């Protein structure tokens, strides 16, 4: 059973059904919140904020560390909902990407404040007893200017379906450690693990600090315009991000937008081709390409193109579809039917334009939303598959020779979330990285967001960012005290 969590109580609502993407069958009934429940949630959060904000950072960290321990101990209760609703395999959900990272994220975010050591396991963690230290920005014999940081108030967190728990918990831990209260709205496609997490958190957190409301897009809109909510942290598509910005402008809420991307991976000619091809393939097809910062385009230097293409396709052909979810570690079905259609249409467009598909593309022999991984050989720069955020297991491989043209092609979209550069010559890789108009560049690694690093989008991939010190700061308001001596 799943419940909305309001004022630390379980609340039923109208009912909707979550679908299993492995089978396209009904999975569980979930509650759907309505506007009255949102109003109760805001009221509860506002009441809790009065006392939560008065705790020291150290006290709030201790609550979050306790929550991380609780999550580790009771992870069986979260695992089934998370695997069921996302279609992720046991390995992916349990060990590799999600629950483990969620516990890490709670620990790291909650311990990240300024000077604290960030370590795993819990016993090694130093917990601060101070509040966030002020910073002296300027001082002379007549004047002292000090910046000091206040919590913002009540945060509305609106989340997508690809990494539902991880992204929700990142917002929860950052908001809470900085002294805010929070209302989380998961995607209606994947609400179960988030609702279970919030339910579990009621045994640890003070009343009303964290609420979770499942709901459709309209509840998202109502959260964005609600006058009792002070900040929106939104992760989702660019189209919805624009609507959220518009709604939030009505009350001039603080807004963080983490949006879509079309990340390029650049392969330089000096790499160990076989090894790098396998690593790039593993990154591209993680969760079947449904990763915001996942590579959506691969640019391979012409000197190694043929060898790389062969090794890449060989690695991709090793990826097996495992209907049970017990065997295949990292490859999943598409999470929902709408996205399944988007990816199938993208493949159809490649076929219509006679681009060469080097492998994959079949969708029919599986009951759920599985698509066997597709590699597209050198489609043109202006083709749909190169320009779109396909968010699925279809990847175009392109050839490059001149660096300036490469950079212009990689930067030639409206988005700028992330990118990768692979090279033995690290100085050259760094030079290329600094020319990319993206929030994060990974050198010699597939995309792997780390809680210590600020995650943000350039161009239409977002406004502001999360994680890292700067991400934490976005959950506070900086006040300046000017003291005339
Ligand atoms: P989406 O934009 O369709 O939905 C995201 C959330 O917004 C859902 O909870 C939805 O119910 C809600 N919503 C819909 N309409 C709304 C409105 N008018 N007002 C307020 N809320 C509304 O995105 P999705 O399909 O769930 O997720 C996939 C997208 O998310 C991809 O584009 C992906 O790149 C992006 N994403 C970005 C990051 C990042 O960190 N930049 C991380 C993960 C996913």
Short mmCIF file of C-alpha atoms and ligand atoms in Angstrom, two decimals:
data_model
loop_
_atom_site.label_atom_id
_atom_site.label_comp_id
_atom_site.label_asym_id
_atom_site.label_seq_id
_atom_site.Cartn_x
_atom_site.Cartn_y
_atom_site.Cartn_z
CA UNK A 1 0.00 0.00 0.00
CA UNK A 2 1.19 3.50 -0.82
CA UNK A 3 0.12 6.76 0.81
CA UNK A 4 0.64 10.45 0.43
CA UNK A 5 2.52 11.69 3.48
CA UNK A 6 1.15 14.91 4.99
CA UNK A 7 2.17 16.20 8.41
CA UNK A 8 3.90 12.84 8.93
CA UNK A 9 0.58 10.99 8.59
CA UNK A 10 -0.42 8.52 5.88
CA UNK A 11 -3.20 9.93 3.71
CA UNK A 12 -5.15 8.18 0.97
CA UNK A 13 -6.37 10.09 -2.08
CA UNK A 14 -8.02 9.43 -5.39
CA UNK A 15 -6.52 6.35 -6.96
CA UNK A 16 -4.36 5.73 -10.03
CA UNK A 17 -2.47 2.67 -11.29
CA UNK A 18 1.25 2.36 -11.89
CA UNK A 19 2.31 0.19 -14.85
CA UNK A 20 5.12 -2.36 -14.89
CA UNK A 21 7.36 -1.40 -17.84
CA UNK A 22 8.73 -4.96 -18.09
CA UNK A 23 5.27 -6.37 -18.83
CA UNK A 24 3.00 -3.40 -19.63
CA UNK A 25 0.64 -4.71 -16.94
CA UNK A 26 -0.91 -2.93 -13.96
CA UNK A 27 1.43 -3.00 -10.98
CA UNK A 28 0.07 -1.11 -7.95
CA UNK A 29 -2.62 1.37 -7.02
CA UNK A 30 -1.30 4.68 -5.77
CA UNK A 31 -3.01 7.71 -4.21
CA UNK A 32 -3.40 10.91 -6.23
CA UNK A 33 -3.37 14.13 -4.21
CA UNK A 34 -5.85 16.92 -4.83
CA UNK A 35 -5.57 20.62 -4.16
CA UNK A 36 -6.97 20.42 -0.61
CA UNK A 37 -4.28 17.91 0.33
CA UNK A 38 -1.64 20.19 -1.17
CA UNK A 39 -2.94 23.03 1.02
CA UNK A 40 -2.71 20.79 4.13
CA UNK A 41 0.83 19.79 3.15
CA UNK A 42 1.90 23.42 2.74
CA UNK A 43 0.34 24.33 6.10
CA UNK A 44 2.11 21.44 7.85
CA UNK A 45 5.43 22.36 6.25
CA UNK A 46 5.08 26.02 7.25
CA UNK A 47 4.39 25.07 10.87
CA UNK A 48 7.37 22.68 10.98
CA UNK A 49 9.65 25.24 9.37
CA UNK A 50 9.34 27.49 12.45
CA UNK A 51 11.19 24.96 14.63
CA UNK A 52 13.27 23.06 12.02
CA UNK A 53 15.08 26.22 10.94
CA UNK A 54 16.12 26.92 14.54
CA UNK A 55 18.09 23.66 14.85
CA UNK A 56 21.82 23.86 14.27
CA UNK A 57 23.20 22.39 11.06
CA UNK A 58 24.75 19.64 13.18
CA UNK A 59 21.37 18.68 14.63
CA UNK A 60 19.79 18.57 11.19
CA UNK A 61 22.70 16.50 9.89
CA UNK A 62 22.18 14.00 12.69
CA UNK A 63 18.55 13.54 11.64
CA UNK A 64 19.64 12.90 8.05
CA UNK A 65 22.33 10.45 9.07
CA UNK A 66 19.75 8.55 11.11
CA UNK A 67 17.49 8.55 8.07
CA UNK A 68 20.32 7.16 5.91
CA UNK A 69 20.86 4.35 8.44
CA UNK A 70 17.13 3.63 8.51
CA UNK A 71 17.09 3.49 4.71
CA UNK A 72 20.01 1.07 4.62
CA UNK A 73 18.37 -1.19 7.20
CA UNK A 74 14.96 -1.18 5.54
CA UNK A 75 16.09 -1.12 1.93
CA UNK A 76 14.11 -4.29 1.14
CA UNK A 77 10.95 -2.22 1.64
CA UNK A 78 12.10 0.31 -0.97
CA UNK A 79 13.68 -2.11 -3.40
CA UNK A 80 10.51 -3.77 -4.71
CA UNK A 81 8.67 -0.51 -5.46
CA UNK A 82 11.75 1.02 -7.10
CA UNK A 83 12.55 -2.00 -9.29
CA UNK A 84 8.89 -2.56 -10.15
CA UNK A 85 8.01 0.95 -11.24
CA UNK A 86 11.25 1.79 -13.07
CA UNK A 87 11.79 -1.63 -14.67
CA UNK A 88 15.38 -1.62 -13.40
CA UNK A 89 17.04 -4.96 -12.69
CA UNK A 90 17.79 -6.24 -9.23
CA UNK A 91 21.48 -5.41 -9.62
CA UNK A 92 20.83 -1.93 -10.89
CA UNK A 93 18.27 -1.06 -8.27
CA UNK A 94 19.72 -2.75 -5.26
CA UNK A 95 23.44 -2.37 -5.55
CA UNK A 96 24.67 -0.17 -8.30
CA UNK A 97 22.70 2.92 -9.01
CA UNK A 98 19.87 3.60 -6.75
CA UNK A 99 19.37 2.58 -3.15
CA UNK A 100 23.05 2.46 -2.33
CA UNK A 101 23.60 5.82 -3.99
CA UNK A 102 20.60 7.25 -2.21
CA UNK A 103 22.03 6.34 1.15
CA UNK A 104 25.41 7.72 0.07
CA UNK A 105 23.77 10.86 -1.17
CA UNK A 106 21.97 11.46 2.09
CA UNK A 107 25.19 11.01 3.98
CA UNK A 108 27.30 13.06 1.67
CA UNK A 109 24.88 15.90 1.22
CA UNK A 110 24.15 16.09 4.89
CA UNK A 111 27.82 16.09 5.77
CA UNK A 112 28.96 18.32 2.98
CA UNK A 113 28.50 21.58 4.71
CA UNK A 114 31.75 23.43 4.52
CA UNK A 115 34.58 21.82 6.38
CA UNK A 116 33.06 18.46 7.15
CA UNK A 117 34.68 15.25 6.05
CA UNK A 118 32.69 13.26 3.55
CA UNK A 119 33.25 9.61 4.17
CA UNK A 120 31.58 6.28 4.06
CA UNK A 121 30.66 4.39 6.21
CA UNK A 122 28.69 6.39 8.73
CA UNK A 123 31.03 5.72 11.61
CA UNK A 124 33.76 7.76 9.93
CA UNK A 125 31.60 10.81 9.52
CA UNK A 126 32.33 13.99 11.43
CA UNK A 127 29.21 15.89 12.28
CA UNK A 128 29.35 19.62 12.86
CA UNK A 129 27.78 21.16 15.90
CA UNK A 130 27.96 24.64 14.38
CA UNK A 131 25.61 26.39 12.05
CA UNK A 132 26.86 27.48 8.63
CA UNK A 133 29.77 29.80 9.22
CA UNK A 134 29.46 33.43 8.18
CA UNK A 135 31.95 34.77 5.68
CA UNK A 136 33.66 38.14 5.95
CA UNK A 137 33.47 39.47 2.38
CA UNK A 138 35.23 42.78 3.02
CA UNK A 139 36.78 44.56 5.94
CA UNK A 140 38.69 47.77 6.58
CA UNK A 141 39.14 49.89 9.70
CA UNK A 142 35.70 51.51 9.29
CA UNK A 143 33.52 48.78 7.77
CA UNK A 144 32.91 45.05 7.92
CA UNK A 145 30.71 43.23 5.35
CA UNK A 146 29.61 39.76 6.32
CA UNK A 147 27.51 37.25 4.39
CA UNK A 148 25.24 34.97 6.39
CA UNK A 149 22.91 32.24 5.17
CA UNK A 150 19.24 31.66 5.99
CA UNK A 151 16.94 28.83 4.98
CA UNK A 152 14.45 29.87 2.30
CA UNK A 153 11.28 28.29 3.74
CA UNK A 154 9.15 25.60 2.10
CA UNK A 155 10.55 23.90 -0.99
CA UNK A 156 8.41 22.23 -3.66
CA UNK A 157 10.40 19.42 -5.31
CA UNK A 158 9.02 18.19 -8.65
CA UNK A 159 10.70 15.04 -9.97
CA UNK A 160 10.94 12.94 -13.16
CA UNK A 161 10.67 9.18 -13.68
CA UNK A 162 14.18 8.08 -14.72
CA UNK A 163 15.91 8.06 -11.31
CA UNK A 164 12.92 8.81 -9.12
CA UNK A 165 14.30 8.05 -5.67
CA UNK A 166 17.84 9.31 -6.21
CA UNK A 167 16.70 12.67 -7.54
CA UNK A 168 14.00 13.11 -4.89
CA UNK A 169 16.38 12.26 -2.05
CA UNK A 170 19.04 14.63 -3.39
CA UNK A 171 16.52 17.46 -3.14
CA UNK A 172 15.22 16.32 0.27
CA UNK A 173 18.66 16.05 1.85
CA UNK A 174 19.90 19.40 0.52
CA UNK A 175 16.70 21.25 1.46
CA UNK A 176 16.54 19.78 4.96
CA UNK A 177 20.17 20.17 5.92
CA UNK A 178 19.95 23.84 4.94
CA UNK A 179 16.95 24.29 7.28
CA UNK A 180 14.01 24.20 4.87
CA UNK A 181 10.94 21.97 4.91
CA UNK A 182 9.94 20.20 1.72
CA UNK A 183 7.04 18.81 -0.29
CA UNK A 184 8.07 16.21 -2.88
CA UNK A 185 5.99 15.42 -5.93
CA UNK A 186 7.23 12.33 -7.78
CA UNK A 187 6.36 11.62 -11.41
CA UNK A 188 2.95 9.92 -11.72
CA UNK A 189 4.79 7.17 -13.66
CA UNK A 190 7.10 6.32 -10.72
CA UNK A 191 5.70 7.53 -7.38
CA UNK A 192 6.01 4.32 -5.34
CA UNK A 193 9.59 4.33 -4.01
CA UNK A 194 9.39 8.04 -3.16
CA UNK A 195 6.12 7.62 -1.23
CA UNK A 196 7.60 4.61 0.64
CA UNK A 197 10.75 6.59 1.43
CA UNK A 198 8.70 9.49 2.84
CA UNK A 199 6.63 7.04 4.90
CA UNK A 200 9.77 5.45 6.28
CA UNK A 201 11.17 8.91 7.08
CA UNK A 202 8.23 9.66 9.41
CA UNK A 203 9.83 7.37 12.00
CA UNK A 204 12.97 9.53 12.01
CA UNK A 205 12.21 13.15 11.08
CA UNK A 206 10.23 15.65 13.16
CA UNK A 207 6.57 16.02 12.24
CA UNK A 208 5.79 17.79 9.00
CA UNK A 209 9.36 18.39 7.85
CA UNK A 210 8.97 16.17 4.76
CA UNK A 211 5.72 15.64 2.83
CA UNK A 212 5.20 13.56 -0.31
CA UNK A 213 2.27 13.97 -2.67
CA UNK A 214 1.78 11.85 -5.72
CA UNK A 215 -0.09 13.66 -8.42
CA UNK A 216 -0.46 14.40 -12.06
CA UNK A 217 0.94 17.36 -13.94
CA UNK A 218 -1.74 19.67 -12.50
CA UNK A 219 -0.53 19.13 -8.93
CA UNK A 220 2.90 20.13 -10.24
CA UNK A 221 1.39 23.32 -11.62
CA UNK A 222 -0.44 24.01 -8.32
CA UNK A 223 2.81 23.53 -6.38
CA UNK A 224 4.56 25.97 -8.72
CA UNK A 225 1.99 28.71 -8.17
CA UNK A 226 1.25 28.11 -4.46
CA UNK A 227 1.92 31.27 -2.42
CA UNK A 228 2.97 29.19 0.61
CA UNK A 229 5.88 27.63 -1.24
CA UNK A 230 9.09 29.64 -1.45
CA UNK A 231 11.29 27.67 -3.83
CA UNK A 232 10.79 25.14 -6.59
CA UNK A 233 13.43 22.57 -7.36
CA UNK A 234 12.36 21.01 -10.64
CA UNK A 235 13.96 18.16 -12.58
CA UNK A 236 12.36 17.17 -15.86
CA UNK A 237 11.99 18.10 -19.48
CA UNK A 238 12.79 21.48 -21.01
CA UNK A 239 9.17 21.99 -22.11
CA UNK A 240 7.83 21.48 -18.58
CA UNK A 241 10.70 23.48 -17.08
CA UNK A 242 9.54 26.51 -19.06
CA UNK A 243 5.99 26.10 -17.71
CA UNK A 244 7.32 25.81 -14.15
CA UNK A 245 9.38 28.99 -14.60
CA UNK A 246 6.29 30.79 -15.84
CA UNK A 247 4.11 29.57 -12.95
CA UNK A 248 6.76 30.27 -10.32
CA UNK A 249 7.20 33.82 -11.64
CA UNK A 250 3.71 34.70 -10.39
CA UNK A 251 4.99 34.71 -6.79
CA UNK A 252 8.68 35.21 -7.70
CA UNK A 253 9.70 31.92 -6.11
CA UNK A 254 13.32 30.87 -6.20
CA UNK A 255 13.63 28.30 -9.00
CA UNK A 256 16.18 25.64 -9.82
CA UNK A 257 15.60 23.94 -13.16
CA UNK A 258 17.46 20.72 -14.01
CA UNK A 259 16.36 19.95 -17.56
CA UNK A 260 17.10 17.79 -20.57
CA UNK A 261 20.27 17.56 -22.62
CA UNK A 262 21.86 16.06 -25.71
CA UNK A 263 25.30 15.20 -24.44
CA UNK A 264 28.18 14.41 -26.79
CA UNK A 265 31.08 12.05 -26.12
CA UNK A 266 34.29 12.93 -27.93
CA UNK A 267 36.79 10.17 -28.65
CA UNK A 268 40.34 11.34 -29.45
CA UNK A 269 42.67 9.30 -31.70
CA UNK A 270 45.17 8.30 -28.97
CA UNK A 271 42.80 6.16 -26.85
CA UNK A 272 42.99 2.42 -26.25
CA UNK A 273 40.16 1.79 -28.71
CA UNK A 274 38.71 -1.50 -27.47
CA UNK A 275 38.69 -0.53 -23.81
CA UNK A 276 37.22 2.91 -24.40
CA UNK A 277 34.59 1.63 -26.86
CA UNK A 278 33.35 -0.82 -24.21
CA UNK A 279 33.28 1.88 -21.52
CA UNK A 280 31.43 4.36 -23.72
CA UNK A 281 28.87 1.68 -24.66
CA UNK A 282 28.32 0.79 -21.00
CA UNK A 283 27.65 4.46 -20.19
CA UNK A 284 25.41 5.10 -23.20
CA UNK A 285 23.13 2.14 -22.52
CA UNK A 286 22.95 2.40 -18.74
CA UNK A 287 19.23 2.27 -17.92
CA UNK A 288 18.80 2.03 -21.72
CA UNK A 289 19.86 5.63 -22.25
CA UNK A 290 17.29 7.15 -19.88
CA UNK A 291 19.81 9.28 -18.05
CA UNK A 292 19.73 13.07 -18.23
CA UNK A 293 23.51 13.39 -18.57
CA UNK A 294 23.91 10.17 -20.53
CA UNK A 295 25.71 10.38 -23.89
CA UNK A 296 23.25 10.96 -26.74
CA UNK A 297 25.86 11.40 -29.54
CA UNK A 298 29.35 9.89 -29.99
CA UNK A 299 32.04 11.69 -32.03
CA UNK A 300 35.00 9.44 -32.94
CA UNK A 301 38.22 10.69 -34.56
CA UNK A 302 38.51 9.53 -38.18
CA UNK A 303 41.88 7.83 -37.57
CA UNK A 304 40.24 5.23 -35.32
CA UNK A 305 36.65 5.43 -36.50
CA UNK A 306 36.39 2.02 -38.13
CA UNK A 307 38.14 0.16 -35.32
CA UNK A 308 36.12 1.99 -32.69
CA UNK A 309 32.83 1.37 -34.51
CA UNK A 310 33.54 -2.39 -34.70
CA UNK A 311 34.49 -2.63 -31.03
CA UNK A 312 31.55 -0.47 -29.98
CA UNK A 313 29.02 -2.57 -31.89
CA UNK A 314 30.61 -5.75 -30.54
CA UNK A 315 30.21 -4.42 -26.98
CA UNK A 316 26.61 -3.34 -27.65
CA UNK A 317 25.73 -6.77 -29.01
CA UNK A 318 26.75 -8.26 -25.65
CA UNK A 319 23.90 -6.37 -23.97
CA UNK A 320 21.13 -8.87 -23.36
CA UNK A 321 17.51 -8.18 -22.63
CA UNK A 322 16.55 -10.05 -19.48
CA UNK A 323 12.81 -10.12 -18.98
CA UNK A 324 13.05 -11.38 -15.41
CA UNK A 325 15.21 -8.52 -14.16
CA UNK A 326 17.36 -10.98 -12.21
CA UNK A 327 20.25 -11.43 -14.63
CA UNK A 328 20.91 -8.38 -16.78
CA UNK A 329 22.66 -5.85 -14.63
CA UNK A 330 22.17 -2.48 -16.29
CA UNK A 331 19.81 -2.58 -19.24
CA UNK A 332 16.15 -1.73 -18.65
CA UNK A 333 12.94 -1.31 -20.56
CA UNK A 334 11.80 2.19 -21.49
CA UNK A 335 9.95 3.36 -18.39
CA UNK A 336 6.63 4.37 -19.93
CA UNK A 337 4.57 4.05 -23.06
CA UNK A 338 4.84 7.72 -24.10
CA UNK A 339 8.64 7.56 -24.10
CA UNK A 340 8.55 4.13 -25.76
CA UNK A 341 6.73 5.72 -28.68
CA UNK A 342 9.23 8.63 -28.84
CA UNK A 343 12.14 6.18 -29.17
CA UNK A 344 10.34 3.95 -31.68
CA UNK A 345 9.54 7.03 -33.78
CA UNK A 346 13.20 8.06 -33.66
CA UNK A 347 14.23 4.64 -34.98
CA UNK A 348 11.55 4.82 -37.67
CA UNK A 349 12.90 8.22 -38.74
CA UNK A 350 16.41 6.72 -39.11
CA UNK A 351 15.01 3.90 -41.22
CA UNK A 352 12.93 6.29 -43.34
CA UNK A 353 16.07 8.31 -44.08
CA UNK A 354 18.06 5.17 -44.92
CA UNK A 355 20.65 5.66 -42.19
CA UNK A 356 22.56 2.44 -41.52
CA UNK A 357 21.55 0.70 -38.28
CA UNK A 358 24.55 -1.36 -37.20
CA UNK A 359 22.55 -3.39 -34.69
CA UNK A 360 19.27 -3.56 -32.75
CA UNK A 361 15.98 -1.84 -33.27
CA UNK A 362 13.55 -4.69 -32.72
CA UNK A 363 10.73 -3.98 -30.29
CA UNK A 364 8.15 -6.60 -31.02
CA UNK A 365 9.24 -9.81 -29.38
CA UNK A 366 8.90 -8.50 -25.81
CA UNK A 367 5.75 -7.88 -23.82
CA UNK A 368 7.06 -4.76 -22.09
CA UNK A 369 8.71 -1.58 -23.33
CA UNK A 370 12.08 -3.12 -24.27
CA UNK A 371 14.02 -1.93 -27.31
CA UNK A 372 17.18 -3.81 -28.34
CA UNK A 373 20.07 -1.26 -28.41
CA UNK A 374 20.53 0.53 -31.73
CA UNK A 375 23.74 2.02 -33.17
CA UNK A 376 23.27 4.43 -36.09
CA UNK A 377 26.21 4.87 -38.48
CA UNK A 378 27.10 8.51 -39.25
CA UNK A 379 23.73 10.22 -39.64
CA UNK A 380 24.06 13.87 -40.74
CA UNK A 381 24.53 16.63 -38.16
CA UNK A 382 21.05 18.03 -38.80
CA UNK A 383 19.28 14.64 -38.58
CA UNK A 384 16.61 14.16 -35.96
CA UNK A 385 18.59 11.49 -34.08
CA UNK A 386 21.58 13.83 -33.65
CA UNK A 387 19.56 16.89 -32.72
CA UNK A 388 16.98 15.37 -30.34
CA UNK A 389 17.21 14.15 -26.74
CA UNK A 390 16.26 10.57 -27.66
CA UNK A 391 16.34 9.37 -24.01
CA UNK A 392 16.46 5.73 -25.10
CA UNK A 393 18.78 3.00 -26.42
CA UNK A 394 19.59 4.55 -29.82
CA UNK A 395 22.99 6.12 -30.38
CA UNK A 396 24.47 7.85 -33.43
CA UNK A 397 28.22 7.47 -34.13
CA UNK A 398 29.86 10.33 -36.06
CA UNK A 399 33.35 10.89 -37.46
CA UNK A 400 35.44 13.98 -36.69
CA UNK A 401 38.76 15.30 -37.94
CA UNK A 402 39.19 19.07 -37.29
CA UNK A 403 38.82 20.19 -33.68
CA UNK A 404 37.06 23.50 -34.47
CA UNK A 405 34.39 21.79 -36.55
CA UNK A 406 33.96 19.15 -33.85
CA UNK A 407 33.42 21.76 -31.15
CA UNK A 408 30.98 23.66 -33.34
CA UNK A 409 28.95 20.48 -33.94
CA UNK A 410 28.96 19.37 -30.31
CA UNK A 411 27.96 22.87 -29.17
CA UNK A 412 25.46 23.21 -32.00
CA UNK A 413 22.27 22.52 -30.05
CA UNK A 414 20.08 24.52 -27.66
CA UNK A 415 21.10 22.31 -24.76
CA UNK A 416 24.24 22.00 -22.67
CA UNK A 417 23.94 19.57 -19.80
CA UNK A 418 27.06 17.39 -19.94
CA UNK A 419 29.64 15.75 -22.14
CA UNK A 420 32.62 13.40 -22.11
CA UNK A 421 36.12 13.59 -23.59
CA UNK A 422 38.22 10.46 -23.91
CA UNK A 423 41.99 10.87 -24.56
CA UNK A 424 45.36 9.60 -23.36
CA UNK A 425 46.63 13.16 -23.67
CA UNK A 426 44.80 14.60 -20.67
CA UNK A 427 45.95 18.17 -21.34
CA UNK A 428 44.35 18.00 -24.78
CA UNK A 429 41.19 16.49 -23.27
CA UNK A 430 41.00 19.34 -20.78
CA UNK A 431 41.49 21.91 -23.52
CA UNK A 432 38.57 20.41 -25.46
CA UNK A 433 36.48 20.15 -22.27
CA UNK A 434 36.87 23.87 -21.58
CA UNK A 435 35.48 24.67 -25.05
CA UNK A 436 32.24 22.74 -24.48
CA UNK A 437 29.16 24.79 -23.55
CA UNK A 438 27.90 22.32 -20.95
CA UNK A 439 27.47 22.17 -17.18
CA UNK A 440 29.74 19.17 -16.54
CA UNK A 441 32.47 17.46 -18.58
CA UNK A 442 33.77 14.03 -17.63
CA UNK A 443 37.29 13.24 -18.83
CA UNK A 444 38.05 9.55 -19.41
CA UNK A 445 34.85 8.41 -17.76
CA UNK A 446 31.25 7.95 -18.78
CA UNK A 447 28.84 10.39 -17.19
CA UNK A 448 28.81 9.79 -13.47
CA UNK A 449 27.38 12.66 -11.41
CA UNK A 450 29.00 12.99 -8.02
CA UNK A 451 27.35 14.71 -5.04
CA UNK A 452 30.48 16.82 -4.54
CA UNK A 453 30.17 18.36 -8.00
CA UNK A 454 27.70 21.10 -8.88
CA UNK A 455 25.30 19.67 -11.48
CA UNK A 456 23.86 22.33 -13.72
CA UNK A 457 22.69 22.93 -17.25
CA UNK A 458 24.04 25.49 -19.72
CA UNK A 459 21.70 27.08 -22.31
CA UNK A 460 18.24 25.48 -22.22
CA UNK A 461 19.40 22.60 -20.02
CA UNK A 462 18.51 24.56 -16.93
CA UNK A 463 18.81 27.45 -14.55
CA UNK A 464 20.85 27.10 -11.37
CA UNK A 465 21.90 23.65 -10.27
CA UNK A 466 22.06 21.10 -7.50
CA UNK A 467 24.70 19.15 -5.59
CA UNK A 468 28.11 20.31 -4.50
CA UNK A 469 28.62 23.35 -2.33
CA UNK A 470 26.95 25.67 -4.83
CA UNK A 471 23.93 23.37 -5.06
CA UNK A 472 23.54 23.37 -1.28
CA UNK A 473 23.75 27.14 -1.24
CA UNK A 474 20.83 27.33 -3.63
CA UNK A 475 18.67 26.12 -0.73
CA UNK A 476 19.54 29.19 1.32
CA UNK A 477 19.19 32.92 1.11
CA UNK A 478 22.38 34.91 1.52
CA UNK A 479 21.97 37.99 3.68
CA UNK A 480 24.60 40.70 3.90
CA UNK A 481 25.30 42.47 7.17
CA UNK A 482 27.19 45.75 6.74
CA UNK A 483 28.65 46.84 10.06
CA UNK A 484 29.90 50.41 10.36
CA UNK A 485 32.62 50.37 13.00
P1 LIG B 1 8.46 15.90 -17.42
O1 LIG B 1 8.89 17.30 -17.63
O2 LIG B 1 7.43 15.33 -18.30
O3 LIG B 1 7.89 15.73 -15.92
C1 LIG B 1 8.66 16.04 -14.78
C2 LIG B 1 7.73 16.35 -13.62
O4 LIG B 1 7.02 17.55 -13.88
C3 LIG B 1 6.67 15.27 -13.35
O5 LIG B 1 6.56 15.08 -11.95
C4 LIG B 1 5.41 15.90 -13.92
O6 LIG B 1 4.21 15.42 -13.32
C5 LIG B 1 5.63 17.37 -13.59
N1 LIG B 1 4.87 18.33 -14.41
C6 LIG B 1 4.33 18.15 -15.63
N2 LIG B 1 3.71 19.29 -16.06
C7 LIG B 1 3.89 20.21 -15.09
C8 LIG B 1 3.53 21.58 -14.94
N3 LIG B 1 2.85 22.24 -15.88
N4 LIG B 1 3.91 22.24 -13.81
C9 LIG B 1 4.63 21.60 -12.86
N5 LIG B 1 4.98 20.30 -12.93
C10 LIG B 1 4.63 19.61 -14.04
O7 LIG B 1 9.80 15.03 -17.43
P2 LIG B 1 9.93 13.45 -17.40
O8 LIG B 1 9.47 12.93 -18.72
O9 LIG B 1 9.33 12.93 -16.13
O10 LIG B 1 11.52 13.25 -17.25
C11 LIG B 1 12.39 13.14 -18.35
C12 LIG B 1 13.11 14.47 -18.57
O11 LIG B 1 13.78 14.85 -17.38
C13 LIG B 1 14.20 14.36 -19.62
O12 LIG B 1 14.15 15.49 -20.47
C14 LIG B 1 15.50 14.38 -18.81
O13 LIG B 1 16.61 14.86 -19.49
C15 LIG B 1 15.11 15.27 -17.67
N6 LIG B 1 16.00 15.04 -16.53
C16 LIG B 1 16.93 16.00 -16.23
C17 LIG B 1 17.81 15.78 -15.16
C18 LIG B 1 18.86 16.82 -14.80
O14 LIG B 1 19.46 16.71 -13.74
N7 LIG B 1 19.11 17.82 -15.62
C19 LIG B 1 17.73 14.60 -14.41
C20 LIG B 1 16.78 13.66 -14.77
C21 LIG B 1 15.91 13.89 -15.82
#
